[in-house]
Amino acid sequence: MRKLLCLFLLTLSTSAHADWLVGLNSGYHSSTDGNTKFEFSDMITHAFVGASIGTKDLLYIGQNISYQSTQYKTSGTDKISVLELGPRINYYFNTEKTVLLMLAWNPYAKGTRTTGAGASQDISGWSYLAGLGYEVKMSRGFYLGASIMYHNINITKYELNNVSTEVSESYSSIMPMINLSFRFR
């Protein structure tokens, strides 16, 4: 599937002289509660490589790569680390390409979850994200900005001690992020 997507993007970009976009969205959140000794940290990074479609180069289609690491600390430690892959679109609302909408669906989401008891589970499922952002041109081809992203991971299966269990669990977050993007022809 990835080979077909790469071939499609390469064919599209060479025949239509499309713009290329390499982008990174990253955010971090941490909180503590001194009363209950609750600590929480969440780091999410989304990378994007895509090519534009159309004469105005406002729509970009490509590959999304997301990584999430979330940790809860109370009496024990619960930690989740997930890698996600899937298609993504970036749509710019203006010709200056400063205001954008980002949408991705990741049918591949795999990682590990460690429970407070120390058990390590292999988890798998799917995820999606949606975001609105604003970017400012810093120099030729380099843009810096901020976005607000909604991200949801749906865990459908976990494996512990070679025993697979079907589940329906989700982790979701709304987080401000820093955007970096490189655009070139």
PDB file of C-alpha atoms in Angstrom:
ATOM      1  CA  MET A   1       0.000   0.000   0.000  1.00  0.00           C
ATOM      2  CA  ARG A   2       2.788   2.424   0.895  1.00  0.00           C
ATOM      3  CA  LYS A   3       4.586   1.617  -2.355  1.00  0.00           C
ATOM      4  CA  LEU A   4       1.434   2.470  -4.308  1.00  0.00           C
ATOM      5  CA  LEU A   5       1.031   5.757  -2.409  1.00  0.00           C
ATOM      6  CA  CYS A   6       4.675   6.704  -3.053  1.00  0.00           C
ATOM      7  CA  LEU A   7       4.351   5.801  -6.730  1.00  0.00           C
ATOM      8  CA  PHE A   8       1.133   7.840  -6.982  1.00  0.00           C
ATOM      9  CA  LEU A   9       2.736  10.880  -5.316  1.00  0.00           C
ATOM     10  CA  LEU A  10       5.866  10.629  -7.458  1.00  0.00           C
ATOM     11  CA  THR A  11       3.825  10.355 -10.668  1.00  0.00           C
ATOM     12  CA  LEU A  12       1.558  13.197  -9.605  1.00  0.00           C
ATOM     13  CA  SER A  13       4.394  15.513  -8.630  1.00  0.00           C
ATOM     14  CA  THR A  14       6.488  14.960 -11.748  1.00  0.00           C
ATOM     15  CA  SER A  15       3.602  15.314 -14.175  1.00  0.00           C
ATOM     16  CA  ALA A  16       1.943  18.305 -12.547  1.00  0.00           C
ATOM     17  CA  HIS A  17       5.010  20.098 -11.152  1.00  0.00           C
ATOM     18  CA  ALA A  18       3.484  19.852  -7.708  1.00  0.00           C
ATOM     19  CA  ASP A  19       4.814  21.446  -4.561  1.00  0.00           C
ATOM     20  CA  TRP A  20       6.195  19.141  -1.882  1.00  0.00           C
ATOM     21  CA  LEU A  21       5.573  19.622   1.824  1.00  0.00           C
ATOM     22  CA  VAL A  22       7.491  18.135   4.724  1.00  0.00           C
ATOM     23  CA  GLY A  23       5.911  19.086   8.034  1.00  0.00           C
ATOM     24  CA  LEU A  24       6.211  18.428  11.741  1.00  0.00           C
ATOM     25  CA  ASN A  25       3.676  19.127  14.496  1.00  0.00           C
ATOM     26  CA  SER A  26       4.792  18.509  18.058  1.00  0.00           C
ATOM     27  CA  GLY A  27       3.281  19.105  21.476  1.00  0.00           C
ATOM     28  CA  TYR A  28       3.932  18.276  25.119  1.00  0.00           C
ATOM     29  CA  HIS A  29       1.689  18.474  28.172  1.00  0.00           C
ATOM     30  CA  SER A  30       2.462  17.692  31.805  1.00  0.00           C
ATOM     31  CA  SER A  31       0.507  18.115  35.040  1.00  0.00           C
ATOM     32  CA  THR A  32       0.794  17.109  38.691  1.00  0.00           C
ATOM     33  CA  ASP A  33      -1.493  17.052  41.697  1.00  0.00           C
ATOM     34  CA  GLY A  34       0.298  17.408  45.033  1.00  0.00           C
ATOM     35  CA  ASN A  35      -2.691  16.132  46.991  1.00  0.00           C
ATOM     36  CA  THR A  36      -3.141  12.730  45.333  1.00  0.00           C
ATOM     37  CA  LYS A  37       0.421  12.391  43.994  1.00  0.00           C
ATOM     38  CA  PHE A  38      -0.992  12.155  40.467  1.00  0.00           C
ATOM     39  CA  GLU A  39       1.419  12.956  37.620  1.00  0.00           C
ATOM     40  CA  PHE A  40       0.635  12.957  33.921  1.00  0.00           C
ATOM     41  CA  SER A  41       2.765  13.618  30.829  1.00  0.00           C
ATOM     42  CA  ASP A  42       1.832  13.408  27.170  1.00  0.00           C
ATOM     43  CA  MET A  43       4.084  13.949  24.146  1.00  0.00           C
ATOM     44  CA  ILE A  44       2.701  13.691  20.604  1.00  0.00           C
ATOM     45  CA  THR A  45       4.505  14.275  17.318  1.00  0.00           C
ATOM     46  CA  HIS A  46       2.949  14.144  13.836  1.00  0.00           C
ATOM     47  CA  ALA A  47       5.152  14.142  10.711  1.00  0.00           C
ATOM     48  CA  PHE A  48       3.829  14.630   7.185  1.00  0.00           C
ATOM     49  CA  VAL A  49       5.306  14.175   3.705  1.00  0.00           C
ATOM     50  CA  GLY A  50       3.025  15.056   0.809  1.00  0.00           C
ATOM     51  CA  ALA A  51       2.564  16.628  -2.599  1.00  0.00           C
ATOM     52  CA  SER A  52       0.081  19.252  -3.756  1.00  0.00           C
ATOM     53  CA  ILE A  53      -2.863  18.612  -6.037  1.00  0.00           C
ATOM     54  CA  GLY A  54      -4.465  21.278  -8.220  1.00  0.00           C
ATOM     55  CA  THR A  55      -3.270  24.437  -9.897  1.00  0.00           C
ATOM     56  CA  LYS A  56      -3.304  26.623  -6.772  1.00  0.00           C
ATOM     57  CA  ASP A  57      -1.362  24.116  -4.621  1.00  0.00           C
ATOM     58  CA  LEU A  58      -3.797  24.468  -1.690  1.00  0.00           C
ATOM     59  CA  LEU A  59      -4.444  20.755  -1.124  1.00  0.00           C
ATOM     60  CA  TYR A  60      -1.619  18.386  -0.109  1.00  0.00           C
ATOM     61  CA  ILE A  61      -2.035  14.615   0.120  1.00  0.00           C
ATOM     62  CA  GLY A  62       0.558  12.299   1.613  1.00  0.00           C
ATOM     63  CA  GLN A  63       1.816  10.083   4.409  1.00  0.00           C
ATOM     64  CA  ASN A  64       1.231  10.787   8.111  1.00  0.00           C
ATOM     65  CA  ILE A  65       3.540   9.374  10.789  1.00  0.00           C
ATOM     66  CA  SER A  66       2.499   9.911  14.412  1.00  0.00           C
ATOM     67  CA  TYR A  67       4.148   8.944  17.683  1.00  0.00           C
ATOM     68  CA  GLN A  68       2.543   9.260  21.101  1.00  0.00           C
ATOM     69  CA  SER A  69       4.071   8.634  24.509  1.00  0.00           C
ATOM     70  CA  THR A  70       1.742   9.033  27.491  1.00  0.00           C
ATOM     71  CA  GLN A  71       2.609   8.325  31.104  1.00  0.00           C
ATOM     72  CA  TYR A  72       0.431   8.293  34.242  1.00  0.00           C
ATOM     73  CA  LYS A  73       2.063   8.095  37.662  1.00  0.00           C
ATOM     74  CA  THR A  74       0.136   7.360  40.838  1.00  0.00           C
ATOM     75  CA  SER A  75       1.128   4.481  43.075  1.00  0.00           C
ATOM     76  CA  GLY A  76       2.461   2.666  39.991  1.00  0.00           C
ATOM     77  CA  THR A  77       3.219   3.807  36.476  1.00  0.00           C
ATOM     78  CA  ASP A  78       1.013   3.329  33.427  1.00  0.00           C
ATOM     79  CA  LYS A  79       2.720   4.136  30.140  1.00  0.00           C
ATOM     80  CA  ILE A  80       1.636   3.913  26.507  1.00  0.00           C
ATOM     81  CA  SER A  81       3.850   4.336  23.434  1.00  0.00           C
ATOM     82  CA  VAL A  82       2.259   4.078  19.971  1.00  0.00           C
ATOM     83  CA  LEU A  83       3.476   4.507  16.371  1.00  0.00           C
ATOM     84  CA  GLU A  84       0.748   5.354  13.834  1.00  0.00           C
ATOM     85  CA  LEU A  85       0.829   5.423  10.010  1.00  0.00           C
ATOM     86  CA  GLY A  86      -1.768   6.447   7.441  1.00  0.00           C
ATOM     87  CA  PRO A  87      -2.901   8.939   4.809  1.00  0.00           C
ATOM     88  CA  ARG A  88      -3.248  12.650   5.578  1.00  0.00           C
ATOM     89  CA  ILE A  89      -4.438  15.798   3.856  1.00  0.00           C
ATOM     90  CA  ASN A  90      -3.460  19.393   4.533  1.00  0.00           C
ATOM     91  CA  TYR A  91      -5.748  22.044   3.077  1.00  0.00           C
ATOM     92  CA  TYR A  92      -4.766  25.724   3.028  1.00  0.00           C
ATOM     93  CA  PHE A  93      -7.660  28.191   3.122  1.00  0.00           C
ATOM     94  CA  ASN A  94      -5.752  31.083   1.482  1.00  0.00           C
ATOM     95  CA  THR A  95      -3.227  31.481  -1.334  1.00  0.00           C
ATOM     96  CA  GLU A  96      -0.545  32.688   1.115  1.00  0.00           C
ATOM     97  CA  LYS A  97      -0.801  29.220   2.704  1.00  0.00           C
ATOM     98  CA  THR A  98      -0.967  30.458   6.270  1.00  0.00           C
ATOM     99  CA  VAL A  99      -4.288  29.035   7.568  1.00  0.00           C
ATOM    100  CA  LEU A 100      -4.672  25.266   7.278  1.00  0.00           C
ATOM    101  CA  LEU A 101      -6.802  22.250   8.115  1.00  0.00           C
ATOM    102  CA  MET A 102      -5.110  18.896   8.799  1.00  0.00           C
ATOM    103  CA  LEU A 103      -6.943  15.539   8.689  1.00  0.00           C
ATOM    104  CA  ALA A 104      -5.422  12.052   9.013  1.00  0.00           C
ATOM    105  CA  TRP A 105      -6.655   8.512   9.429  1.00  0.00           C
ATOM    106  CA  ASN A 106      -4.091   5.973  10.605  1.00  0.00           C
ATOM    107  CA  PRO A 107      -5.211   2.359  10.061  1.00  0.00           C
ATOM    108  CA  TYR A 108      -1.869   1.238  11.530  1.00  0.00           C
ATOM    109  CA  ALA A 109      -1.415   1.993  15.243  1.00  0.00           C
ATOM    110  CA  LYS A 110       0.868  -0.347  17.187  1.00  0.00           C
ATOM    111  CA  GLY A 111       2.860  -0.027  20.354  1.00  0.00           C
ATOM    112  CA  THR A 112       3.223  -1.075  23.957  1.00  0.00           C
ATOM    113  CA  ARG A 113       1.371  -0.361  27.163  1.00  0.00           C
ATOM    114  CA  THR A 114       2.911  -0.955  30.574  1.00  0.00           C
ATOM    115  CA  THR A 115       0.549  -1.195  33.529  1.00  0.00           C
ATOM    116  CA  GLY A 116       1.224  -0.121  37.104  1.00  0.00           C
ATOM    117  CA  ALA A 117       1.730  -3.779  38.003  1.00  0.00           C
ATOM    118  CA  GLY A 118       4.620  -3.927  35.523  1.00  0.00           C
ATOM    119  CA  ALA A 119       2.893  -6.041  32.872  1.00  0.00           C
ATOM    120  CA  SER A 120       3.842  -5.078  29.308  1.00  0.00           C
ATOM    121  CA  GLN A 121       1.183  -5.460  26.601  1.00  0.00           C
ATOM    122  CA  ASP A 122       1.536  -5.213  22.836  1.00  0.00           C
ATOM    123  CA  ILE A 123      -1.362  -3.084  21.607  1.00  0.00           C
ATOM    124  CA  SER A 124      -2.804  -2.425  18.156  1.00  0.00           C
ATOM    125  CA  GLY A 125      -5.667  -0.495  16.618  1.00  0.00           C
ATOM    126  CA  TRP A 126      -6.246   2.650  14.573  1.00  0.00           C
ATOM    127  CA  SER A 127      -6.339   6.405  15.080  1.00  0.00           C
ATOM    128  CA  TYR A 128      -7.325   9.713  13.556  1.00  0.00           C
ATOM    129  CA  LEU A 129      -6.457  13.368  14.004  1.00  0.00           C
ATOM    130  CA  ALA A 130      -7.892  16.736  13.037  1.00  0.00           C
ATOM    131  CA  GLY A 131      -6.324  20.134  13.482  1.00  0.00           C
ATOM    132  CA  LEU A 132      -6.432  23.807  12.615  1.00  0.00           C
ATOM    133  CA  GLY A 133      -3.242  25.793  12.287  1.00  0.00           C
ATOM    134  CA  TYR A 134      -1.623  29.056  11.338  1.00  0.00           C
ATOM    135  CA  GLU A 135       1.863  29.321   9.824  1.00  0.00           C
ATOM    136  CA  VAL A 136       4.099  32.281   9.019  1.00  0.00           C
ATOM    137  CA  LYS A 137       6.794  32.279   6.348  1.00  0.00           C
ATOM    138  CA  MET A 138      10.179  32.647   8.032  1.00  0.00           C
ATOM    139  CA  SER A 139      12.411  32.299   4.959  1.00  0.00           C
ATOM    140  CA  ARG A 140      12.245  30.788   1.517  1.00  0.00           C
ATOM    141  CA  GLY A 141      10.372  27.495   1.919  1.00  0.00           C
ATOM    142  CA  PHE A 142      10.483  27.455   5.741  1.00  0.00           C
ATOM    143  CA  TYR A 143       7.312  28.113   7.772  1.00  0.00           C
ATOM    144  CA  LEU A 144       6.770  28.262  11.540  1.00  0.00           C
ATOM    145  CA  GLY A 145       3.411  28.281  13.280  1.00  0.00           C
ATOM    146  CA  ALA A 146       1.028  26.815  15.816  1.00  0.00           C
ATOM    147  CA  SER A 147      -1.993  24.549  15.713  1.00  0.00           C
ATOM    148  CA  ILE A 148      -4.612  22.954  17.901  1.00  0.00           C
ATOM    149  CA  MET A 149      -4.922  19.204  17.264  1.00  0.00           C
ATOM    150  CA  TYR A 150      -7.521  16.644  18.296  1.00  0.00           C
ATOM    151  CA  HIS A 151      -6.025  13.138  18.365  1.00  0.00           C
ATOM    152  CA  ASN A 152      -7.797   9.847  19.121  1.00  0.00           C
ATOM    153  CA  ILE A 153      -6.303   6.342  19.328  1.00  0.00           C
ATOM    154  CA  ASN A 154      -8.664   3.347  19.359  1.00  0.00           C
ATOM    155  CA  ILE A 155      -7.117   0.178  20.785  1.00  0.00           C
ATOM    156  CA  THR A 156      -8.819  -2.919  19.356  1.00  0.00           C
ATOM    157  CA  LYS A 157      -6.468  -5.667  20.561  1.00  0.00           C
ATOM    158  CA  TYR A 158      -3.753  -6.292  23.109  1.00  0.00           C
ATOM    159  CA  GLU A 159      -1.466  -9.227  23.655  1.00  0.00           C
ATOM    160  CA  LEU A 160      -0.101 -10.316  27.024  1.00  0.00           C
ATOM    161  CA  ASN A 161       1.935 -13.511  27.521  1.00  0.00           C
ATOM    162  CA  ASN A 162       1.077 -14.638  23.955  1.00  0.00           C
ATOM    163  CA  VAL A 163      -2.665 -14.369  24.694  1.00  0.00           C
ATOM    164  CA  SER A 164      -4.561 -11.985  22.418  1.00  0.00           C
ATOM    165  CA  THR A 165      -7.619 -10.124  23.730  1.00  0.00           C
ATOM    166  CA  GLU A 166     -10.102  -8.062  21.702  1.00  0.00           C
ATOM    167  CA  VAL A 167     -10.937  -4.752  23.422  1.00  0.00           C
ATOM    168  CA  SER A 168     -12.535  -1.402  22.661  1.00  0.00           C
ATOM    169  CA  GLU A 169     -10.513   1.330  24.384  1.00  0.00           C
ATOM    170  CA  SER A 170      -9.575   4.829  23.319  1.00  0.00           C
ATOM    171  CA  TYR A 171      -7.169   7.577  24.284  1.00  0.00           C
ATOM    172  CA  SER A 172      -7.956  11.095  23.120  1.00  0.00           C
ATOM    173  CA  SER A 173      -6.397  14.511  23.581  1.00  0.00           C
ATOM    174  CA  ILE A 174      -6.707  18.106  22.431  1.00  0.00           C
ATOM    175  CA  MET A 175      -3.316  19.759  22.431  1.00  0.00           C
ATOM    176  CA  PRO A 176      -1.676  22.953  21.157  1.00  0.00           C
ATOM    177  CA  MET A 177       1.294  22.199  18.942  1.00  0.00           C
ATOM    178  CA  ILE A 178       4.229  23.901  17.283  1.00  0.00           C
ATOM    179  CA  ASN A 179       4.312  23.558  13.472  1.00  0.00           C
ATOM    180  CA  LEU A 180       7.417  23.468  11.288  1.00  0.00           C
ATOM    181  CA  SER A 181       7.100  22.976   7.550  1.00  0.00           C
ATOM    182  CA  PHE A 182       9.351  22.998   4.498  1.00  0.00           C
ATOM    183  CA  ARG A 183       7.777  23.558   1.082  1.00  0.00           C
ATOM    184  CA  PHE A 184       9.603  23.145  -2.203  1.00  0.00           C
ATOM    185  CA  ARG A 185       8.955  22.349  -5.842  1.00  0.00           C
TER     186      ARG A 185
END
